[in-house]
Tab-separated table of N, CA and C in Angstrom:
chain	number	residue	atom	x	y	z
A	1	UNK	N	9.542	8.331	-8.017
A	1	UNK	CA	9.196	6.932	-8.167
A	1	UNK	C	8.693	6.386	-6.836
A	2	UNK	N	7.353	5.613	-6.498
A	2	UNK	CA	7.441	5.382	-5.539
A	2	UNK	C	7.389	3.409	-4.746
A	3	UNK	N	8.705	3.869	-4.091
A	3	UNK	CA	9.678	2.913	-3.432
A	3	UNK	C	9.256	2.618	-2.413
A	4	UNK	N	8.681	1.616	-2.092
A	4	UNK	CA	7.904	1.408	-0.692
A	4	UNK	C	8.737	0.005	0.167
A	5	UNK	N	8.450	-0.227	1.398
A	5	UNK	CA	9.408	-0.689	2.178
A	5	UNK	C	7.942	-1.784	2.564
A	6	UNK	N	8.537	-3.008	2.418
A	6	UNK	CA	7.729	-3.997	3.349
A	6	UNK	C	8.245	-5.216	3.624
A	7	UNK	N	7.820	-6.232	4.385
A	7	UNK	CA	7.750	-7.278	5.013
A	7	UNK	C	7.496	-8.532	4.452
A	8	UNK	N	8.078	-9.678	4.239
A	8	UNK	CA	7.371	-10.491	3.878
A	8	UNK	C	6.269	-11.301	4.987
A	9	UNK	N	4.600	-11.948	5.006
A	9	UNK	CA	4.613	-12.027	6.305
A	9	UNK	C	5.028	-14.214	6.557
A	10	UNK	N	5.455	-14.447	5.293
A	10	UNK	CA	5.911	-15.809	5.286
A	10	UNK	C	7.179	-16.201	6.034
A	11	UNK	N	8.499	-15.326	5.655
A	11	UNK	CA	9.724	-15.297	5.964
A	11	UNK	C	9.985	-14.074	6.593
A	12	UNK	N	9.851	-13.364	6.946
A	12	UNK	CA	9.823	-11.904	8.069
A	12	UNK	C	11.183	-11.377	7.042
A	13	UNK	N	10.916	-11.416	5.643
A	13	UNK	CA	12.515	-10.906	4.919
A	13	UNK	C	11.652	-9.434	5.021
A	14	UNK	N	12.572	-8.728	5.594
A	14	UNK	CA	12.283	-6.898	5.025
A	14	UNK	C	13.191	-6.000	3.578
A	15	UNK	N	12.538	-5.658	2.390
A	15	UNK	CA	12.627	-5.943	1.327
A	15	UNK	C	12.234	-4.009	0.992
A	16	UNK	N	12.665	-3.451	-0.027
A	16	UNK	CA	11.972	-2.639	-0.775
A	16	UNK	C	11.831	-2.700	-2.139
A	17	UNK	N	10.814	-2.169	-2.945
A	17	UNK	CA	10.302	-2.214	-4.260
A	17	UNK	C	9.576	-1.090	-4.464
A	18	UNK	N	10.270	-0.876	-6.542
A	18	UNK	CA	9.390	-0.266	-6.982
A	18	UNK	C	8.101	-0.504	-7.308
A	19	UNK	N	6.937	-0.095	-7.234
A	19	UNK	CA	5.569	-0.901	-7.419
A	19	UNK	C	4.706	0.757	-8.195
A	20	UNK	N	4.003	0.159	-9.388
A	20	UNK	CA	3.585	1.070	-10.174
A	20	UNK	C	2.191	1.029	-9.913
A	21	UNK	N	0.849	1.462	-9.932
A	21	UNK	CA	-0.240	1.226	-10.168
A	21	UNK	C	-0.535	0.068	-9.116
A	22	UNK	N	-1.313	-0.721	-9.685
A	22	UNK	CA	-2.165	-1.673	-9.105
A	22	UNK	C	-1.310	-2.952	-8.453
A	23	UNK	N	0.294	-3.193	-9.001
A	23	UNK	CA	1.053	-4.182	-9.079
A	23	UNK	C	1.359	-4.665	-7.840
A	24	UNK	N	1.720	-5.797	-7.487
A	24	UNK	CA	1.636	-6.488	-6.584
A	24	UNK	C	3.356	-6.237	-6.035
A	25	UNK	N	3.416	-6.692	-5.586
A	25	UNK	CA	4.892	-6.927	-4.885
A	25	UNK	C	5.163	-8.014	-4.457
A	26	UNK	N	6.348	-8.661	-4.365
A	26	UNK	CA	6.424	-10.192	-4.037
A	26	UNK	C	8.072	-10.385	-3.547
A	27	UNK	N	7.862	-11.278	-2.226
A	27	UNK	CA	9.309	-11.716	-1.577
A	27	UNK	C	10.322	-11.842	-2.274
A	28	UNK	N	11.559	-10.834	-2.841
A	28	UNK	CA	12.762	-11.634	-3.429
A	28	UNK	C	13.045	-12.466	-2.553
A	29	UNK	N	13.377	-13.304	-1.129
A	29	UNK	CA	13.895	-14.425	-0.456
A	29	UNK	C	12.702	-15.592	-1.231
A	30	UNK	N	11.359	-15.496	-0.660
A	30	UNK	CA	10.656	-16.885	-1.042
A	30	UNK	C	9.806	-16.392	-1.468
A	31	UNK	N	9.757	-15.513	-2.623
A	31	UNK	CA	8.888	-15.524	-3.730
A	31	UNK	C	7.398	-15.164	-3.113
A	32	UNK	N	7.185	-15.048	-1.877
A	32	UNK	CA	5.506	-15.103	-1.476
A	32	UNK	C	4.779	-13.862	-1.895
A	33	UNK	N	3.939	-13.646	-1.805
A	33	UNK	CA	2.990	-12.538	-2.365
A	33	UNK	C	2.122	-12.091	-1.539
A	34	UNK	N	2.160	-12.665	0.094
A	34	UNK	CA	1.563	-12.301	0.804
A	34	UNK	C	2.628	-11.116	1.973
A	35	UNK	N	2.632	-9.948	1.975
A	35	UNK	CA	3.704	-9.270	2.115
A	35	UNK	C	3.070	-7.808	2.783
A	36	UNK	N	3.423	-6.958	4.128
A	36	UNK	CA	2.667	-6.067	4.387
A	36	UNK	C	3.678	-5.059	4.318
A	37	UNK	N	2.897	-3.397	3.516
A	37	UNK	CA	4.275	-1.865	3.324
A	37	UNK	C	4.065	-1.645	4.929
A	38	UNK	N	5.438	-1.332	5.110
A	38	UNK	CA	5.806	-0.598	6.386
A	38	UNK	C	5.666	0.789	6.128
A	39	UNK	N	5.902	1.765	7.046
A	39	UNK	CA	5.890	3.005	7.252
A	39	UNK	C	7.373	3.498	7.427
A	40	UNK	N	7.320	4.095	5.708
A	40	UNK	CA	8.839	4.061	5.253
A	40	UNK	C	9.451	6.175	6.529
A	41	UNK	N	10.561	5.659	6.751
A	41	UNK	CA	11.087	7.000	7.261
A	41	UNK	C	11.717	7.851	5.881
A	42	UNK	N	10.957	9.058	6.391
A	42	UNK	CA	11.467	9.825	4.708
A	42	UNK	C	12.828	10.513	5.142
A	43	UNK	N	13.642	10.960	4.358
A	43	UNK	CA	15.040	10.978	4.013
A	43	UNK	C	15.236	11.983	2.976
A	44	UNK	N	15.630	13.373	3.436
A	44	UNK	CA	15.793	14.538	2.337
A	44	UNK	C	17.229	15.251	2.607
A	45	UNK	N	17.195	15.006	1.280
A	45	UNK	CA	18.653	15.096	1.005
A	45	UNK	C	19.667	16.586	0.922
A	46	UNK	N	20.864	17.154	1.490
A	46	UNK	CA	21.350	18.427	1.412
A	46	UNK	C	22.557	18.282	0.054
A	47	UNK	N	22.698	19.600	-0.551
A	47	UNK	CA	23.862	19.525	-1.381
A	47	UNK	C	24.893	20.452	-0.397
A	48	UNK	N	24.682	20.065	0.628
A	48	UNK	CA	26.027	21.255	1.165
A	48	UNK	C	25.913	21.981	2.241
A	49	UNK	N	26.666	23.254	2.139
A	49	UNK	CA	26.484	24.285	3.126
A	49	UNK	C	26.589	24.169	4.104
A	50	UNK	N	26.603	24.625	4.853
A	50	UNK	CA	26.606	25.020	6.718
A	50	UNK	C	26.126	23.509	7.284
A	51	UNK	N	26.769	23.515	8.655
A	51	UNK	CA	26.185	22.243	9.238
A	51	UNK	C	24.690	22.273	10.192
A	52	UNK	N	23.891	20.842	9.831
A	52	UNK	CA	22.536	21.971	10.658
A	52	UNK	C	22.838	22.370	12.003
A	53	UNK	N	21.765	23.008	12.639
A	53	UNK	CA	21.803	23.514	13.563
A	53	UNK	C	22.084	22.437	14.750
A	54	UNK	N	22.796	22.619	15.787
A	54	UNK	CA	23.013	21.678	16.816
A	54	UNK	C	21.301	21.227	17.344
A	55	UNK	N	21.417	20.266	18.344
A	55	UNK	CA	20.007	20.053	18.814
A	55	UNK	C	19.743	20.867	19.972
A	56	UNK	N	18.781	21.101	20.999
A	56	UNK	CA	18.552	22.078	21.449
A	56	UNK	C	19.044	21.186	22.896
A	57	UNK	N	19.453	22.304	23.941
A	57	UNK	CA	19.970	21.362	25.058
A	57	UNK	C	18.435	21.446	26.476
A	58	UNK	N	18.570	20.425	26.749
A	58	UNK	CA	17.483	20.732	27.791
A	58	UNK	C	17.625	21.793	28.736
A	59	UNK	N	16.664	22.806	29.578
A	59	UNK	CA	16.348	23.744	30.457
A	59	UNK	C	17.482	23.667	31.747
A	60	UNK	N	18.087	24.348	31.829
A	60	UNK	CA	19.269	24.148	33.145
A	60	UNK	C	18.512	24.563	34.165
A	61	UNK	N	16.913	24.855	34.064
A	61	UNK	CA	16.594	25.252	35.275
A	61	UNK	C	15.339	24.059	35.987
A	62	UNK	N	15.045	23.824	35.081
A	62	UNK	CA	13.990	22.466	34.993
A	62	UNK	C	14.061	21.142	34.293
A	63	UNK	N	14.899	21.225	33.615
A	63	UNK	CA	15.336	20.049	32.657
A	63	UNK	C	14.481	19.592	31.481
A	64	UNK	N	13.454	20.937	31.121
A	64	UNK	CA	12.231	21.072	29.981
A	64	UNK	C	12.863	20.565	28.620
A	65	UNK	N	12.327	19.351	28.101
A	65	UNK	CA	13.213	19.023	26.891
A	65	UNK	C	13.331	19.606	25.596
A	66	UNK	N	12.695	20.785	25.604
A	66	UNK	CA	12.265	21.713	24.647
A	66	UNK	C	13.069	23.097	24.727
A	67	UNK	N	14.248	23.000	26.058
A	67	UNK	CA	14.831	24.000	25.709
A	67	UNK	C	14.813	25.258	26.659
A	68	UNK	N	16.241	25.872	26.937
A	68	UNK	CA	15.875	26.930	27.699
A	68	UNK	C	14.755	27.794	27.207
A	69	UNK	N	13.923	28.345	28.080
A	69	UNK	CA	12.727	29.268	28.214
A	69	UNK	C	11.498	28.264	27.836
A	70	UNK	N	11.291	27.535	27.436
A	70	UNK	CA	10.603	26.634	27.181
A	70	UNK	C	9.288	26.800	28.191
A	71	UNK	N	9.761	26.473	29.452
A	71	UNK	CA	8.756	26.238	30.665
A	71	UNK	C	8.139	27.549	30.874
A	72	UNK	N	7.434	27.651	31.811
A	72	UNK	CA	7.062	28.212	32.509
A	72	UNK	C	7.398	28.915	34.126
A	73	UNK	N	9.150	28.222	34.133
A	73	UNK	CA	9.874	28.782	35.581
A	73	UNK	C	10.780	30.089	35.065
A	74	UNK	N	10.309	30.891	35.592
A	74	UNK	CA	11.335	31.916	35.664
A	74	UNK	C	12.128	32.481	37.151
């Protein structure tokens, strides 16, 4: 279904809706119809299992944020 995230630009209410086809969308706070979609963050979902992987720690030799070996210092 797609659930889009926007703004009203009358009352700055931030709001989401289902919107089908061509259909408009409109402020539940003040009803306006003048309203801009944000750039929704997507969100995928796990049933379980293992925990993810830790995050990676920066370079102890350079402080490369990508991770030991990362750089180019050896």
């Amino acid at each position: 279904m797609p659930l889009y995230e926007y703004v009203c630009t009358a009352c700055t209410h931030q709001f989401e809706e289902l919107v089908f086809g061509d259909a408009a969308a409109a402020c539940p706070r003040c009803g306006g119809t003048r309203v801009e979609r944000l750039m929704s963050v997507v969100s995928v979902g796990r049933s379980g299992g293992a925990d993810p992987a830790p995050a990676t720690a920066p370079c102890g030799r350079c402080g490369d944020p990508r991770g030991p070996g990362a750089c180019a210092t050896r």
